[in-house]
């Protein structure tokens, strides 16, 4: 089976996602990047599932869990960002440092 | 009342009760305070006299009128008190002097005037003093021994001499009363700390024989074979330190001149007459029965220190310019004779010590009364400024001359017996002691009597004789007044009575001392 | 309370081998003896009464004093009369005043008793007589002499106290009471010498007398202690019992030194050389004091002590070996001070040195073993010396000066004084048949006798004969200076102011009475004819065992008389006032001898400069300095040191310990401040850290 290509795809997507989380200024884009990371992880899970021929199909089930949870998380995340924007008229994460010591 | 032990406790604690009652009287009502104080003091004295009459002189060696009650169970410290022939004269003396002190104070209050507190302190002091002489439990003894420190500290510290004095070598300047009271308190406490250690050591060792550990003096004396070797040495040393400071023995005597000079008249009297006796009494009551063999080893050392004290103090007296300080040093000398008597470890010597204590109490007590009254009138104690006192105040001068004679050991007055008997005791000390040493000490002691006569006569010459100095021209001096007479005449009578009929003391002490020495050294 | 009465009754005496007395039975004495305690007590009590009531009494205390003395005189006369002429009494009574511990002598332990008591025997009766009779006359004299005195009543109180003390001394049945009496007379002496204490010199003289005696008392105390503890009792009878029981006892072991010690005590009181220095200075006191105390009675206490202890000093196993010391000291005393009398201007000082000299005679006699002779001289001396002093007082009273250079020619103005003084001087010089002749002669005879019988190992013949020669020389000197005194005072022209007159009767009558004594007292013991005095003083519990002369030693008697007359003659030539050569003679000074004598052999200076001043000055100051700067420095040092130690400890506490806590706290804060930098509040930062951390963790896991 070819697995390497899928892993590389997953890694590339993950890295893009990390890069996005760490550097994007807009909160929505950060969320987007997080989604990208989750997707990359999904690819990884499924690829290993097919590669290992898991009888329980664990990898695929994990991917389903992740999709569900990602959706929930995005819902809440977007809600928080919307509220922040309404209050501060600014969605730039660099300016959200009220928890600073 | 006495047989049950209550009477003795009453004698000890009545003054304390009196102090409490005085405290309740409002500050302004001085007359009531004085009356209450004298009533309680007289009551204690009267009881002491009654006890003296009821005392069984044939059994003077046994503890009488005592009691033994539970006190601090955990450490087996009991409330044990009792009187025997040795303590009896001292208890009577203690209550007697207290009464006289209050009588004297009736119209003679030192500055700052505060009769209420002053009387309270005298009464608390009385309890402490009397208690020490009857306590037969080491912790109880310690309590009373220390109780006397506080009232005296306050007496000196508050009512003492306010002149500033420069401390030699260190060149600090402080008020005399502060310096003296602190020195007295801390120095004595220093010794007492070690003494307490000694007591505790004895307690712990006392259980070695199988019986319960105890603080009882009589019990410890009965078990004295348990204390030997280096243990005994160190315990004796610890006790020695505590007692020797109180006596005071050379070279631990330096608190005495300052304390006596700074103290108000009544304070000096009580200090000299009674407090000094606590140390020597403790040697006889505690060190001797409990650690006799160790005492025997230490006796030459103690004898040497005692005689050194006699000679040293007499020489120091000759250099004094302050009358009270001279009398203070003379106390060191007299206590030297007492310690010499004790160091000889013979019944003659210890008898001498006790009568010496009583005699010194009445004689030096009277001397300090006189010095106080004189300094009150002249507003100075400097002998260079006094002189011709016999002309200005004949009666005071006569009493001063009489007391000076008594102090230098004139026979037919109380002081002679203590001195002479101490020398007598030193001639034939206890079997086993170095006879040559003690006879040498006897010779030096006898030479000490010459020096004593020297400084007393010289003091009299300076103060009493000659012409009054010109600075007193035109001044009128009140001779001895009624209250002073009332306080002094009993002392004069006592000095003559003991001098002519020493059986007053020996009748009580002789049996007790003979028994004590016999028990301690076998025989 | 508990009084014990001890009654010693009849004692049988076996005399020593002198042969005169076979057996003397001492009578019980009855009431006379058992009431004899009144003799010391009455004056003592009277002294107190005079102090408190004297001023209010009509005669200002004199009546009370003279009453007491009269009583003693009467009682003493009776007792001594009985001792001399009748059946001698031997009695001692005592009251116990306490037991003091125990003594162990040769295995037996007994209680040591203290007692007051009184003794009636020949020796004490003789002293009662002397003190009483001479005292009575002196007291009578003093009424007039002390008239107008600044402290009249107090004077008589002290004087009576003295009499009481002296009687306590001589009636003492034990050594302790003797010491008590000894010191009491010392105090009385102090009070009376310093009677005019307004003057510093007088109080100094009083202190000198007291202190010199106190120094000697060191010996007395030690001697008494040694004897008392070796015997187990202080009673004289107990001591003498041990002595007569032979040697080998504990007492015998210490006897030599105890004897020396007691003698040192006697040296002080009886002004023996070199402890005689207080007596001349004691003349600062009023003359009656000098007459009674410093001539007749107090100073004789030392001789009395040796007499009382005589069997102890006469027994070869005991203190006989130390008697050569007594002889030597006595000889020095009788000769050297006599020479000083030759250069004195003050008439009282002449008499004082004369007294010292005569005391030397008494001591020499005692030392040579002549108990009776010594006491006899004491007896006669009391009369003529008191007489001389009272006479001097009379003269001083008239002339208002003590100095003989202010006197002269007084025999015209004061006949009674002159004649009595002359009789006294003659008696002192030993002119036959006056009292002094007999007593002095007896001493010389005893010295001669001792020459043959003196213990060889204690100097023997040589010592005794040397003493004899010195004694004879002393007789010369005595007569010499007395002639000088009489000449300068009573002969020639009066050198003072105004016109002196004879003293009142109250002063002259005692003079006459004492003169009678000075003449007749010696007749009690004419060798070979009368032996009353001998009988009297030998009637003691333990016989002294001395030699009594059978007949007059003509050789010595004549020698002594010739010597005396020679001296008088020479003196008369030298000093008889002759207007032309008087000045020259008065200022004649023998080169080396004169300064030596005037400065009293520099002994006083030695005592003052070598002993007294250093002790009172540098030594006392040094001790005081040491006390304050060394011992106290240690004490204060501990105090200040502890306080000083507290400062660095506090500093350590504040800056050290505290600092540590503070640093820790600051450190923690600093760490916090540093760590705070990571809390930017920026989520992306946190994400970076999480990521970095994860990478490191994984890397770590893979590598390790």
CSV table of C-alpha atoms in Angstrom, one decimal, chain B residues 220-412:
chain,number,residue,atom,x,y,z
B,220,UNK,CA,17.8,14.1,100.3
B,221,UNK,CA,19.9,14.4,103.4
B,222,UNK,CA,18.9,11.0,104.4
B,223,UNK,CA,19.9,9.7,101.0
B,224,UNK,CA,23.2,11.5,100.8
B,225,UNK,CA,25.2,8.4,100.1
B,226,UNK,CA,23.8,8.6,96.5
B,227,UNK,CA,25.7,11.8,95.9
B,228,UNK,CA,29.4,11.4,95.4
B,229,UNK,CA,32.3,11.7,93.1
B,230,UNK,CA,32.3,14.2,90.2
B,231,UNK,CA,28.5,14.5,90.4
B,232,UNK,CA,28.8,15.8,94.0
B,233,UNK,CA,31.6,18.1,93.0
B,234,UNK,CA,29.6,19.8,90.2
B,235,UNK,CA,26.4,20.0,92.2
B,236,UNK,CA,28.2,21.5,95.1
B,237,UNK,CA,29.9,24.0,92.8
B,238,UNK,CA,26.5,25.0,91.4
B,239,UNK,CA,25.0,25.4,94.8
B,240,UNK,CA,28.1,27.2,96.0
B,241,UNK,CA,27.7,29.7,93.3
B,242,UNK,CA,24.2,30.4,94.1
B,243,UNK,CA,24.7,30.7,97.9
B,244,UNK,CA,28.1,32.5,97.7
B,245,UNK,CA,26.7,35.4,95.8
B,246,UNK,CA,24.1,35.9,98.4
B,247,UNK,CA,26.4,35.7,101.4
B,248,UNK,CA,28.3,37.6,99.8
B,249,UNK,CA,31.6,35.8,99.6
B,250,UNK,CA,34.7,37.3,98.1
B,251,UNK,CA,35.1,37.7,95.1
B,252,UNK,CA,31.4,37.6,94.4
B,253,UNK,CA,30.6,40.5,96.7
B,254,UNK,CA,30.8,43.5,94.6
B,255,UNK,CA,27.0,43.9,94.3
B,256,UNK,CA,26.8,44.6,98.0
B,257,UNK,CA,28.4,48.0,98.4
B,258,UNK,CA,26.5,49.4,95.5
B,259,UNK,CA,23.2,47.9,96.6
B,260,UNK,CA,23.5,49.1,100.2
B,261,UNK,CA,24.7,52.6,99.3
B,262,UNK,CA,22.0,53.1,96.8
B,263,UNK,CA,19.1,51.6,98.7
B,264,UNK,CA,16.8,53.7,100.9
B,265,UNK,CA,17.4,53.2,104.6
B,266,UNK,CA,14.8,50.6,105.2
B,267,UNK,CA,16.0,48.7,102.1
B,268,UNK,CA,19.6,48.7,103.4
B,269,UNK,CA,18.4,47.5,106.8
B,270,UNK,CA,16.4,44.6,105.4
B,271,UNK,CA,19.1,43.7,103.0
B,272,UNK,CA,21.8,43.7,105.6
B,273,UNK,CA,19.9,42.2,108.4
B,274,UNK,CA,18.1,39.4,106.7
B,275,UNK,CA,18.9,38.9,103.0
B,276,UNK,CA,22.5,38.3,103.6
B,277,UNK,CA,21.6,35.5,106.0
B,278,UNK,CA,19.8,33.6,103.3
B,279,UNK,CA,23.0,32.5,101.7
B,280,UNK,CA,24.8,31.4,104.8
B,281,UNK,CA,21.6,29.7,106.1
B,282,UNK,CA,21.4,27.8,102.8
B,283,UNK,CA,24.9,26.5,103.3
B,284,UNK,CA,24.0,25.1,106.7
B,285,UNK,CA,20.5,23.8,105.7
B,286,UNK,CA,21.2,22.5,102.3
B,287,UNK,CA,24.8,22.0,101.3
B,288,UNK,CA,26.0,20.6,104.6
B,289,UNK,CA,23.5,17.8,105.2
B,290,UNK,CA,23.1,16.8,101.6
B,291,UNK,CA,26.7,16.9,100.4
B,292,UNK,CA,28.8,16.7,103.6
B,293,UNK,CA,31.8,14.9,102.1
B,294,UNK,CA,32.0,17.3,99.3
B,295,UNK,CA,31.7,20.2,101.8
B,296,UNK,CA,34.7,18.7,103.6
B,297,UNK,CA,36.7,18.8,100.4
B,298,UNK,CA,35.7,22.4,99.7
B,299,UNK,CA,36.1,23.5,103.3
B,300,UNK,CA,39.7,24.8,103.0
B,301,UNK,CA,38.8,26.7,99.9
B,302,UNK,CA,35.8,28.3,101.5
B,303,UNK,CA,37.8,29.1,104.6
B,304,UNK,CA,40.5,30.8,102.6
B,305,UNK,CA,37.9,32.8,100.7
B,306,UNK,CA,36.2,33.7,104.0
B,307,UNK,CA,39.3,35.0,105.6
B,308,UNK,CA,40.4,36.8,102.5
B,309,UNK,CA,37.0,38.5,102.6
B,310,UNK,CA,37.5,39.6,106.2
B,311,UNK,CA,40.9,41.1,105.5
B,312,UNK,CA,40.0,42.5,102.1
B,313,UNK,CA,36.8,44.1,103.3
B,314,UNK,CA,38.5,45.6,106.3
B,315,UNK,CA,41.1,47.2,104.1
B,316,UNK,CA,38.6,48.4,101.6
B,317,UNK,CA,36.6,50.0,104.5
B,318,UNK,CA,39.7,52.0,105.4
B,319,UNK,CA,39.6,53.6,102.0
B,320,UNK,CA,36.0,54.6,102.0
B,321,UNK,CA,34.7,58.1,102.1
B,322,UNK,CA,31.0,57.3,102.1
B,323,UNK,CA,29.7,56.2,105.5
B,324,UNK,CA,27.1,53.8,104.2
B,325,UNK,CA,29.6,52.2,101.8
B,326,UNK,CA,31.9,51.7,104.7
B,327,UNK,CA,29.2,49.9,106.7
B,328,UNK,CA,28.4,47.8,103.6
B,329,UNK,CA,32.0,46.6,103.3
B,330,UNK,CA,32.0,45.9,107.0
B,331,UNK,CA,29.1,43.5,106.3
B,332,UNK,CA,31.3,41.6,103.9
B,333,UNK,CA,33.9,41.3,106.6
B,334,UNK,CA,31.4,40.1,109.2
B,335,UNK,CA,29.9,37.5,106.9
B,336,UNK,CA,33.5,36.3,106.4
B,337,UNK,CA,33.6,35.4,110.0
B,338,UNK,CA,30.3,33.5,109.7
B,339,UNK,CA,31.6,31.6,106.7
B,340,UNK,CA,34.8,30.8,108.6
B,341,UNK,CA,32.7,29.3,111.3
B,342,UNK,CA,30.8,27.2,108.8
B,343,UNK,CA,33.9,26.2,107.0
B,344,UNK,CA,35.4,24.7,110.1
B,345,UNK,CA,32.6,22.2,110.0
B,346,UNK,CA,32.5,21.9,113.7
B,347,UNK,CA,29.5,22.4,116.0
B,348,UNK,CA,31.3,25.2,117.7
B,349,UNK,CA,31.9,26.9,114.3
B,350,UNK,CA,28.4,26.5,113.1
B,351,UNK,CA,27.0,27.8,116.4
B,352,UNK,CA,29.3,30.7,115.9
B,353,UNK,CA,28.0,31.2,112.5
B,354,UNK,CA,24.4,31.4,113.6
B,355,UNK,CA,24.9,33.7,116.5
B,356,UNK,CA,27.1,35.7,114.2
B,357,UNK,CA,24.2,35.9,111.7
B,358,UNK,CA,21.7,37.1,114.3
B,359,UNK,CA,24.2,39.5,115.9
B,360,UNK,CA,25.1,41.0,112.5
B,361,UNK,CA,21.5,41.3,111.7
B,362,UNK,CA,20.7,43.5,114.7
B,363,UNK,CA,24.0,45.4,114.8
B,364,UNK,CA,24.4,46.2,111.2
B,365,UNK,CA,20.6,46.7,110.9
B,366,UNK,CA,21.0,49.4,113.5
B,367,UNK,CA,24.0,50.8,111.9
B,368,UNK,CA,22.2,51.3,108.6
B,369,UNK,CA,19.3,52.8,110.4
B,370,UNK,CA,21.7,55.3,111.9
B,371,UNK,CA,23.4,56.0,108.7
B,372,UNK,CA,20.1,56.6,107.0
B,373,UNK,CA,18.9,58.9,109.6
B,374,UNK,CA,22.1,60.8,109.6
B,375,UNK,CA,22.2,61.2,105.9
B,376,UNK,CA,18.6,62.3,105.9
B,377,UNK,CA,19.5,65.1,108.2
B,378,UNK,CA,22.9,66.1,106.8
B,379,UNK,CA,21.9,65.3,103.2
B,380,UNK,CA,25.3,63.7,102.7
B,381,UNK,CA,27.1,60.6,103.5
B,382,UNK,CA,30.5,61.9,103.0
B,383,UNK,CA,32.5,61.4,106.1
B,384,UNK,CA,34.8,64.3,105.2
B,385,UNK,CA,31.9,66.7,105.6
B,386,UNK,CA,30.6,65.1,108.8
B,387,UNK,CA,32.3,65.6,112.1
B,388,UNK,CA,31.3,66.7,115.5
B,389,UNK,CA,28.1,64.8,115.3
B,390,UNK,CA,28.3,64.1,119.0
B,391,UNK,CA,27.9,67.8,119.5
B,392,UNK,CA,25.1,68.4,117.1
B,393,UNK,CA,23.1,65.3,117.9
B,394,UNK,CA,24.3,63.8,121.2
B,395,UNK,CA,21.9,60.9,121.4
B,396,UNK,CA,22.4,59.9,117.8
B,397,UNK,CA,26.1,60.1,118.3
B,398,UNK,CA,25.9,58.0,121.5
B,399,UNK,CA,23.9,55.3,119.8
B,400,UNK,CA,26.3,55.4,116.8
B,401,UNK,CA,29.2,54.9,119.2
B,402,UNK,CA,27.5,52.1,120.9
B,403,UNK,CA,26.7,50.3,117.7
B,404,UNK,CA,30.2,50.8,116.3
B,405,UNK,CA,31.5,49.2,119.5
B,406,UNK,CA,29.1,46.3,119.0
B,407,UNK,CA,30.2,45.9,115.4
B,408,UNK,CA,33.8,45.7,116.2
B,409,UNK,CA,33.1,42.8,118.4
B,410,UNK,CA,33.2,44.2,121.9
B,411,UNK,CA,32.6,41.5,124.4
B,412,UNK,CA,29.4,41.7,126.4
